[in-house]
Coordinates of C-alpha atoms in Angstrom, one line a residue:
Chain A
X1 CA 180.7 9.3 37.1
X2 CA 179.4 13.1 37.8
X3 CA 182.4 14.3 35.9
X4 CA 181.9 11.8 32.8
X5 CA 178.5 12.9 32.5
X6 CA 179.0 16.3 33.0
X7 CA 181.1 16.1 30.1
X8 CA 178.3 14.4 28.4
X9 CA 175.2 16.2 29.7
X10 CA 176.8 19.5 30.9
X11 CA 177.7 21.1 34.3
X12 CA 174.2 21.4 36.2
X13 CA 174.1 17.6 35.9
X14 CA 177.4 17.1 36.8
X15 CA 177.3 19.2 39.7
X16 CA 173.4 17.5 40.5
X17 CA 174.7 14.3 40.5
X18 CA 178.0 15.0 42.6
X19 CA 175.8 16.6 45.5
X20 CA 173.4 13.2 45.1
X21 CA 176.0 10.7 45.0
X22 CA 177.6 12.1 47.7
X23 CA 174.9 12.4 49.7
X24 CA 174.2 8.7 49.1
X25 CA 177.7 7.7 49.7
X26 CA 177.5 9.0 53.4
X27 CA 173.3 7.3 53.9
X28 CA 174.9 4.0 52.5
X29 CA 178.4 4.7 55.1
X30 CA 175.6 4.5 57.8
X31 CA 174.6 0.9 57.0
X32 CA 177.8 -0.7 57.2
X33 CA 178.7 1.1 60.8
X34 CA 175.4 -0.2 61.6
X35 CA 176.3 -3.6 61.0
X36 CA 179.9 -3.3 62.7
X37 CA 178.4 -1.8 65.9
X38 CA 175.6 -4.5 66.2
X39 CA 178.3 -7.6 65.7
X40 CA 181.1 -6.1 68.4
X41 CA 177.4 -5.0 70.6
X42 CA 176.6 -8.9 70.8
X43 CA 179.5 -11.1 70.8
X44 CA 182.3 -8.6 72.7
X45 CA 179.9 -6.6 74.4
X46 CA 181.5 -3.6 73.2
X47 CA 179.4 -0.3 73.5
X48 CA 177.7 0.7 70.0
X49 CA 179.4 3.8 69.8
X50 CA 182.6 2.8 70.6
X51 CA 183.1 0.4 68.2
X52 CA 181.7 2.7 65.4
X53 CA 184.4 5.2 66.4
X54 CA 187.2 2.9 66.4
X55 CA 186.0 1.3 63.0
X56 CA 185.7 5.4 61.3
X57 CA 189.0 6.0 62.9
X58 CA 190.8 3.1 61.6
X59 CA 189.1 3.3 58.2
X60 CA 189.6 7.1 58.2
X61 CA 193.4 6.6 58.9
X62 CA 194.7 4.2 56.0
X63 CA 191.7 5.6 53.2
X64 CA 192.6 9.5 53.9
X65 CA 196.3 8.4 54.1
X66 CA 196.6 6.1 51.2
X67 CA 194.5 7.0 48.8
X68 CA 192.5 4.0 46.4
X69 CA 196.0 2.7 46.4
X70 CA 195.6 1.5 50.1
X71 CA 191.7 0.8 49.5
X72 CA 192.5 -1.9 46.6
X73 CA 195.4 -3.7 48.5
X74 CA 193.4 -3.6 51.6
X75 CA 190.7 -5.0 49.9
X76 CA 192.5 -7.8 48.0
X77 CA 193.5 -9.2 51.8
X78 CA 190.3 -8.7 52.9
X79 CA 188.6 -10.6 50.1
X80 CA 190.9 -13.6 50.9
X81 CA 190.0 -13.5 54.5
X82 CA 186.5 -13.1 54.1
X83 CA 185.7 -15.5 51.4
X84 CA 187.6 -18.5 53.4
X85 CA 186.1 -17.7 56.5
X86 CA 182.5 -17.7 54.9
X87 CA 183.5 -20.8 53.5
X88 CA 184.4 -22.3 56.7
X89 CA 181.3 -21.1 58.7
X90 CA 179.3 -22.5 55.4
X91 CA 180.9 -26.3 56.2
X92 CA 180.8 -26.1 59.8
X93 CA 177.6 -25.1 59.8
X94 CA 176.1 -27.8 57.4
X95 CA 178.2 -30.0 59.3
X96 CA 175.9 -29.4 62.6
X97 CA 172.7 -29.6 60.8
X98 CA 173.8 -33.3 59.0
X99 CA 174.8 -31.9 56.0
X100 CA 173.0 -30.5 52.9
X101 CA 170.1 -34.0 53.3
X102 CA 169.5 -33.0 57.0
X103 CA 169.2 -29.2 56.2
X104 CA 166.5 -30.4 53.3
X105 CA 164.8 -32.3 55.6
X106 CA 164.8 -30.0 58.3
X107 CA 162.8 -27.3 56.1
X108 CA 160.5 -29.8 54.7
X109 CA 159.3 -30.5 58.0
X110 CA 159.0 -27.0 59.1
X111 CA 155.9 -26.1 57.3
X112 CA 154.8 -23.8 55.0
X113 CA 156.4 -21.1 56.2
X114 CA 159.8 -22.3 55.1
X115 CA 158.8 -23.9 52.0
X116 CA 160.4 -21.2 49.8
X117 CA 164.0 -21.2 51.2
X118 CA 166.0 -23.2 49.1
X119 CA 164.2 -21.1 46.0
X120 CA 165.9 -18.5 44.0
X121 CA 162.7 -17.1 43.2
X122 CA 160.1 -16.9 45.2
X123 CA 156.0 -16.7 43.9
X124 CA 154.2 -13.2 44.3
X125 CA 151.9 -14.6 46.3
X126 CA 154.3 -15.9 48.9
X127 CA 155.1 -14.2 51.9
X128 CA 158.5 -12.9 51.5
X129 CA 160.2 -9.7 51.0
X130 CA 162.1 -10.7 47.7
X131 CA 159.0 -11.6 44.9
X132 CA 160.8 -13.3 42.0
X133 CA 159.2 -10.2 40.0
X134 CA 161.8 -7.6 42.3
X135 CA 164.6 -9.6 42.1
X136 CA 164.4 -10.0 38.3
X137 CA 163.2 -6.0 37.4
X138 CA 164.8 -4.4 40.7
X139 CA 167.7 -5.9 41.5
X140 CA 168.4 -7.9 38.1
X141 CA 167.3 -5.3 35.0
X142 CA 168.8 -2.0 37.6
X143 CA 170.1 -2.1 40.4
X144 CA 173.1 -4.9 39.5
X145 CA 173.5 -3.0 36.5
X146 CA 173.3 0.1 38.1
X147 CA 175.9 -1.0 40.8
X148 CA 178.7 -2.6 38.2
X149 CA 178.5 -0.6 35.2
X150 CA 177.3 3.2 37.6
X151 CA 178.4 2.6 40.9
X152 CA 181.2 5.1 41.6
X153 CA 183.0 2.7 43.9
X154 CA 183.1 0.1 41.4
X155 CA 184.3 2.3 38.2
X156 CA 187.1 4.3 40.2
X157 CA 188.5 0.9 41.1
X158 CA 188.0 -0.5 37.7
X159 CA 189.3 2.4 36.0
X160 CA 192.7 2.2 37.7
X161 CA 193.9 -1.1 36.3
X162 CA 196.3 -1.1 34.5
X163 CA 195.1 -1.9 31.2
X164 CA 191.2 -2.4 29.4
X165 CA 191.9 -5.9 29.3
X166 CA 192.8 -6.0 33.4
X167 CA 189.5 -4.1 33.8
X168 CA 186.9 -6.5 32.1
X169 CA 189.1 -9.5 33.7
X170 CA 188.4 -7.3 37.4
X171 CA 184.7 -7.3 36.3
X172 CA 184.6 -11.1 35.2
X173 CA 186.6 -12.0 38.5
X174 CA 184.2 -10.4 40.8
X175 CA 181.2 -12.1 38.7
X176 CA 182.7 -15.2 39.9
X177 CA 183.1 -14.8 43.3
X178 CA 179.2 -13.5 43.5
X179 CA 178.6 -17.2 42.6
X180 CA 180.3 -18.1 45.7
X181 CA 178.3 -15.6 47.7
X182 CA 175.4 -18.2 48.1
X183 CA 177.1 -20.9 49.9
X184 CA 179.4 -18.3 52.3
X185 CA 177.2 -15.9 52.9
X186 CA 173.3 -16.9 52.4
X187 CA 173.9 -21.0 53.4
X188 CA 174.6 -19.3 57.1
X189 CA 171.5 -17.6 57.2
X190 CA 169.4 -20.1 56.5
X191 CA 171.5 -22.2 58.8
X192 CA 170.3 -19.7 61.7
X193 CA 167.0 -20.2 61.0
X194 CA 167.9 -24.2 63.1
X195 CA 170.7 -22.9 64.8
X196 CA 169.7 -20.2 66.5
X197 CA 166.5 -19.8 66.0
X198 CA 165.5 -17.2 68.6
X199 CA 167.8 -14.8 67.1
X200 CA 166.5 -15.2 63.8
X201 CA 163.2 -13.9 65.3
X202 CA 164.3 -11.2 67.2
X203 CA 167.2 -9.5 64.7
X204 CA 168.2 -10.8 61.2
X205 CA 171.4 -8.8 61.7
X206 CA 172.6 -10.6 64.3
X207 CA 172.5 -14.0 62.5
X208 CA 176.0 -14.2 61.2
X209 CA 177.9 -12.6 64.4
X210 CA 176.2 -15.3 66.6
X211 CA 176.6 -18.1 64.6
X212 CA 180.5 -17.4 64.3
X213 CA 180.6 -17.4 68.3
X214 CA 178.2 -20.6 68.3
X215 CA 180.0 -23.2 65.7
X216 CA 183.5 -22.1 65.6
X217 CA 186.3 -22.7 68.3
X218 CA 188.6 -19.9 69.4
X219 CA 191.0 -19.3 67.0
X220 CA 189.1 -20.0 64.3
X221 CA 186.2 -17.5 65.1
X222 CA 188.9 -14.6 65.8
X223 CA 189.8 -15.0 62.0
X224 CA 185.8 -14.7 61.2
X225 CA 185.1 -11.7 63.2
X226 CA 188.4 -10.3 61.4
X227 CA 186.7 -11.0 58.1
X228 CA 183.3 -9.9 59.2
X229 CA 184.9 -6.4 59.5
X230 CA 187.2 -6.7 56.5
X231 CA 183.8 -7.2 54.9
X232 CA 182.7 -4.0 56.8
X233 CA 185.9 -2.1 56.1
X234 CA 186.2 -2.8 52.9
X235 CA 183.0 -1.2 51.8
X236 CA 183.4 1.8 54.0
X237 CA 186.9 2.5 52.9
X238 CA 185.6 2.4 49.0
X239 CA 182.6 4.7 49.8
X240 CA 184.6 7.1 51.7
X241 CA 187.6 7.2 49.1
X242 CA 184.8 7.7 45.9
X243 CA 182.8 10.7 47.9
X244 CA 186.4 11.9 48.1
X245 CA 187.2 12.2 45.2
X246 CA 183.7 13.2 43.5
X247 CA 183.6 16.3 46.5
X248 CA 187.3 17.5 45.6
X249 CA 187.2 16.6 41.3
X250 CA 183.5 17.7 40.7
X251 CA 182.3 20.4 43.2
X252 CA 185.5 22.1 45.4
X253 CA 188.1 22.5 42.6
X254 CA 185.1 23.4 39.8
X255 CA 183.7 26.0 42.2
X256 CA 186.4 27.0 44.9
X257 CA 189.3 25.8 43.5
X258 CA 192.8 28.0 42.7
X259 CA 196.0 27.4 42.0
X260 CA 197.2 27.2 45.8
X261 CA 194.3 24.8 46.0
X262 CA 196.4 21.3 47.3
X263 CA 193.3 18.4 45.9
X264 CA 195.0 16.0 47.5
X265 CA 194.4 18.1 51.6
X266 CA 191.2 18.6 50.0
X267 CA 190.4 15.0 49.2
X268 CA 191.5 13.9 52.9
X269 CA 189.7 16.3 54.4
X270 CA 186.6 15.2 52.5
X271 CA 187.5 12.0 53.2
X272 CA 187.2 12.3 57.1
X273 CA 184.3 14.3 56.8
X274 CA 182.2 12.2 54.8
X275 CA 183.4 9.2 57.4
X276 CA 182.1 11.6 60.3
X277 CA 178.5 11.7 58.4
X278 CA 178.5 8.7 58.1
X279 CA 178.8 8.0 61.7
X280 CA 175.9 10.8 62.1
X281 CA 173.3 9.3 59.6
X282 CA 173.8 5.2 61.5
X283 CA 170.6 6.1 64.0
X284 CA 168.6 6.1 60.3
X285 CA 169.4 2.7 59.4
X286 CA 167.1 1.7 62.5
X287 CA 164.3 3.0 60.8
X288 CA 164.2 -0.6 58.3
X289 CA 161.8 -3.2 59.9
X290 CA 163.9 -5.7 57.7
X291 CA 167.9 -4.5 59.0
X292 CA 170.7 -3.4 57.1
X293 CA 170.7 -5.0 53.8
X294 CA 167.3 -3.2 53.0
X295 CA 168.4 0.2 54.4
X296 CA 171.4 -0.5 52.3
X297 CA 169.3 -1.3 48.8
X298 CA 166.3 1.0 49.2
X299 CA 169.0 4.0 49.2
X300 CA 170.6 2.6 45.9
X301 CA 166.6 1.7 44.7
X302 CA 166.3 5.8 45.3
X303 CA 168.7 6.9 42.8
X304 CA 170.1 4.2 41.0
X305 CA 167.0 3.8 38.5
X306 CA 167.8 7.4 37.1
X307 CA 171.3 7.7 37.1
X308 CA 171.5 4.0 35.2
X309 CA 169.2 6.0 32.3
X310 CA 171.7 8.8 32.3
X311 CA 174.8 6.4 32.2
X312 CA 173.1 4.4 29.0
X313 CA 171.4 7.3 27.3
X314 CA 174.7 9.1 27.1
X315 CA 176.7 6.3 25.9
X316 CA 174.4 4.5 23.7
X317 CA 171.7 7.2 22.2
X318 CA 173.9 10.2 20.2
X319 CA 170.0 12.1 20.8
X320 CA 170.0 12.3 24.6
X321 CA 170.2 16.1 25.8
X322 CA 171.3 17.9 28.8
X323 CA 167.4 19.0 29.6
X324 CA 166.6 15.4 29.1
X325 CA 168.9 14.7 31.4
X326 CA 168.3 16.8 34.2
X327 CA 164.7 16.4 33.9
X328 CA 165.6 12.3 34.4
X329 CA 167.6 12.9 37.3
X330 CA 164.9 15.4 38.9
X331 CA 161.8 13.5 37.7
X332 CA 162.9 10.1 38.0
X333 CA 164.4 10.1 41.8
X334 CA 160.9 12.5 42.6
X335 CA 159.5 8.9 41.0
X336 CA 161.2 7.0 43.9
X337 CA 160.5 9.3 46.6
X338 CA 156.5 9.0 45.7
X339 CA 156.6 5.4 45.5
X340 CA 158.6 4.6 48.5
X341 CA 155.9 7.0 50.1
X342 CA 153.3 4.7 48.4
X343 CA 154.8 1.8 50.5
X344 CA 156.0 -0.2 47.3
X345 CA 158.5 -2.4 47.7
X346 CA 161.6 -1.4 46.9
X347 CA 162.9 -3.5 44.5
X348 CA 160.3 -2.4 42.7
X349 CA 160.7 1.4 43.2
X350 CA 164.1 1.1 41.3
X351 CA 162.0 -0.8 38.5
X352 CA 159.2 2.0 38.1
X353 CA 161.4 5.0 38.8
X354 CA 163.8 3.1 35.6
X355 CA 160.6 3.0 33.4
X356 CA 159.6 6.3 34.8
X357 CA 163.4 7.7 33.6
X358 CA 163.6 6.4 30.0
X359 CA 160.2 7.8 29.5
X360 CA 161.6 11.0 30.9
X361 CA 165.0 11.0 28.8
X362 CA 163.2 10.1 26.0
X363 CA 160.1 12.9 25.5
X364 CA 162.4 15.5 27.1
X365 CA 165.4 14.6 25.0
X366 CA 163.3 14.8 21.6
X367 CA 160.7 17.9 23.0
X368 CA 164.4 19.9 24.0
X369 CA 167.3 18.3 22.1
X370 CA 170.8 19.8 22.4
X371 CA 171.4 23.2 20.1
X372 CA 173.9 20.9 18.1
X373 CA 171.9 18.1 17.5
X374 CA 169.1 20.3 16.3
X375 CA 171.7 22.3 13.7
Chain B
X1 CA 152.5 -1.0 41.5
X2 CA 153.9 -4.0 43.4
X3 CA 152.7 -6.2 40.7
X4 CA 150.0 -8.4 42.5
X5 CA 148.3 -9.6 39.0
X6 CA 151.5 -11.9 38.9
X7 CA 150.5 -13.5 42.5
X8 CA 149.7 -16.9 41.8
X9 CA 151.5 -17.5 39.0
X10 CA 153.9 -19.9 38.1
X11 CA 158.0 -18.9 39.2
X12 CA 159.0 -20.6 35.8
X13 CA 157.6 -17.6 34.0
X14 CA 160.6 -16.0 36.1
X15 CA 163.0 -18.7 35.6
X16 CA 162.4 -18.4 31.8
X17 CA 162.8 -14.5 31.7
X18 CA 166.0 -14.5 33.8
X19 CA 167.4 -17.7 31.3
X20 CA 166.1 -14.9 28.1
X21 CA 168.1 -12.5 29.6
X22 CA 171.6 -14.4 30.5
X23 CA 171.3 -15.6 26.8
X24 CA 170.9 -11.6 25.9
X25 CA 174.3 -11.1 27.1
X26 CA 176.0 -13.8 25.7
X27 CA 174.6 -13.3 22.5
X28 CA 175.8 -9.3 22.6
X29 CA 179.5 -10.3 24.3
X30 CA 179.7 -12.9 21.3
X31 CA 178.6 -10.8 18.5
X32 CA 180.5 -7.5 19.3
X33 CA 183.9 -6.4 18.0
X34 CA 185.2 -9.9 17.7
X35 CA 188.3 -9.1 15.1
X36 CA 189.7 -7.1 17.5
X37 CA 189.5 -9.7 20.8
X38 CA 192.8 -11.1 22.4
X39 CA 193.3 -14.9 21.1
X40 CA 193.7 -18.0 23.1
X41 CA 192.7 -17.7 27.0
X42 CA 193.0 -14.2 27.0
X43 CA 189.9 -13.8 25.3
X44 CA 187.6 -12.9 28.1
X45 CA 184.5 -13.9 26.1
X46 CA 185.4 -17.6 26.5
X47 CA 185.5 -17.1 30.4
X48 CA 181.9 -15.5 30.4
X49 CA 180.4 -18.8 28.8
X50 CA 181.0 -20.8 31.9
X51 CA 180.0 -17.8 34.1
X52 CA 176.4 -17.1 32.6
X53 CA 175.6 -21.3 32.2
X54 CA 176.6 -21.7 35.8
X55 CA 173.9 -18.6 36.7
X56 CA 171.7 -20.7 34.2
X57 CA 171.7 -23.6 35.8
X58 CA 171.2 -22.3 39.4
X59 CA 168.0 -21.1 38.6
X60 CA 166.9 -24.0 36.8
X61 CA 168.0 -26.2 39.9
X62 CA 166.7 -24.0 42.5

């Protein structure tokens, strides 16, 4: 990404927007060690900082050895695992509860506080932490956009099929297993809420980890712990493989780079090292009230609004200039930082610091257009 | 900033807005470079009609 719009906007932005992503990359690393350490903490009794280690090291082996080679076919056999043993926690569980009726029943009767959970949207007014007007403007107008068409994890992966056609079918593919995502992944959590209700109070992290050791026999819940961390791996070994190769493509070669320079040593090395800050940024995740899924999306809602405007200004408006694009980049994630200050939700942040970007790319673009343009 | 002048209102405002958008895209992947498209099931258009009614209908159901 830093490298296409580099070409696009010129090399301060490139070289902006390869420090910030790889920044990111490391913050979001954090959340997913976070949420391997707090499954092994609970259910093996394994120490949090051991399993973190052993989950960088064996991550760090295969992703610094093999490359986004090893990261896709990894991934593939994780998918499989994890998406059947979602599935199976998903029937088990309704199974327990008397199926989809007896889950119904059981939030009608809980009260009000319940009465939104079987809603995809949710009224302003309601106490929740998703308002139907975040999860349409934040998550559904920029950050989903901002994840599939922006995210470098996602483009490095969909740029190495083997043909345009493989690509958009990737894209399409993965569209449809988010429609499964409901009944593997959030059907379990609301099943918690009856299960193991006591947990649900204390941590929401927990949730899925516990329920596996509740419903399942032995056996069955070895091959759900094994696609809880695929789940876990999976994401660390993409993030860890895409700060690679922005470090080595857009900052070490551009800036330190010879011809004895060896990118791939340089890629591994970045590779490990990323992994290790990773590791060094988890004791920020515990800083969310809410757990890991909103540590993981307020650091995407910091700098996903602006980077989306750069990605679309430079593709789809020929007027969009390098000073409009640095002052996007600047302004708009100074945007976030003041609102997230403000205490706004974040869902929202990535909204207003979206708005807050086109406004930027716009006026900038048209007050300081591109010596070219202007001829 | 948080948009508390919504609070109170109806969620089918929402439903509506996320239904305008879903047909959005489908009008743009329908109306864009269509001479050029694979034929037969390899035109990935055809596979995003199913996709974007099934997102449809969730929120209509739920």
């Amino acid at each position: 990404m830093p490298e296409f719009l580099g070409t696009r906007f010129g090399p301060v932005v490139r070289t902006l927007l390869a420090i910030v992503w790889c920044v990111f990359l490391a913050a979001l690393l954090s959340t997913f060690f976070e949420a391997s350490a707090k499954m092994f903490e609970d259910v093996l009794g394994w120490n949090r900082w051991v399993t973190i280690s052993v989950v960088a090291v064996l991550v760090g082996v295969y992703t610094a050895g093999g490359g986004l080679g090893a990261v896709v076919v990894t991934d593939v056999i994780q998918c499989v695992v994890l998406f059947i043993g979602g599935m199976i926690l998903a029937f088990v569980g309704l199974a327990e509860v008397g199926g989809i009726d007896g889950l119904m029943a059981k939030i009608d009767a809980s009260g009000p506080d319940l009465a939104h959970h079987l809603d995809l949207l949710i009224p302003i007014g309601a106490d929740t932490d998703f308002p139907w007007t975040g999860v349409l403007l934040g998550l559904g107008l920029v950050l989903s956009p901002a994840y599939w068409l922006g995210n470098q994890a996602i483009v490095q992966r969909t740029l190495g099929a083997k043909s345009e056609w493989d690509a958009k079918a990737s894209m399409l593919f993965g569209a449809f297993l988010k429609t499964i995502v409901p009944i593997a992944f959030v059907l379990p959590g609301l099943l918690g809420l009856f299960l193991i209700s006591d947990v649900v109070d204390q941590d929401l992290d927990k949730v899925y980890p516990l329920l596996i050791e509740k419903l399942l026999p032995v056996g069955v819940r070895g091959i759900l712990y094994a696609a809880f961390l695929a789940a876990l791996m999976s994401s660390v070994d993409s993030y860890a493989n895409s700060a690679a190769t922005i470090f080595t493509r857009d900052i070490y070669l551009r800036f330190f780079g010879n011809e004895k320079t060896n990118p791939l040593l340089v890629g591994r090395v970045t590779c490990i090292v990323t992994i290790l800050l990773g590791v060094v940024l988890v004791p920020l995740v515990d800083n969310f009230e809410k757990g890991i899924f909103e540590a993981f999306q307020s650091y995407l809602a910091f700098f996903q609004g602006p980077t989306l405007v750069l990605l679309l200004a430079g593709v789809l408006w020929r007027r969009a200039s390098a000073v409009g694009a640095l002052t996007t980049l600047l302004g708009g994630i100074a945007v976030s930082a003041t609102l997230t200050s403000l205490k706004v939700h974040f869902l929202h942040v990535a909204f207003w610091s979206f708005a807050a970007s086109v406004v930027l790319m716009v006026s900038a673009s048209l007050l300081r257009p591109d010596v070219e343009v202007a001829k | 900033m948080n948009f508390e002048w919504l609070a109170g209102t109806d969620t089918i405002i929402g439903t509506w807005l996320h239904t305008m958008v879903y047909v959005a895209l489908l009008v743009w992947v329908f109306t864009r470079r269509r001479a050029e498209d694979e034929r037969g099931w390899r035109d990935l258009r055809l596979w995003v009609v199913p996709l974007v009614t099934a997102q449809i209908l969730l929120y209509w159901i739920f």
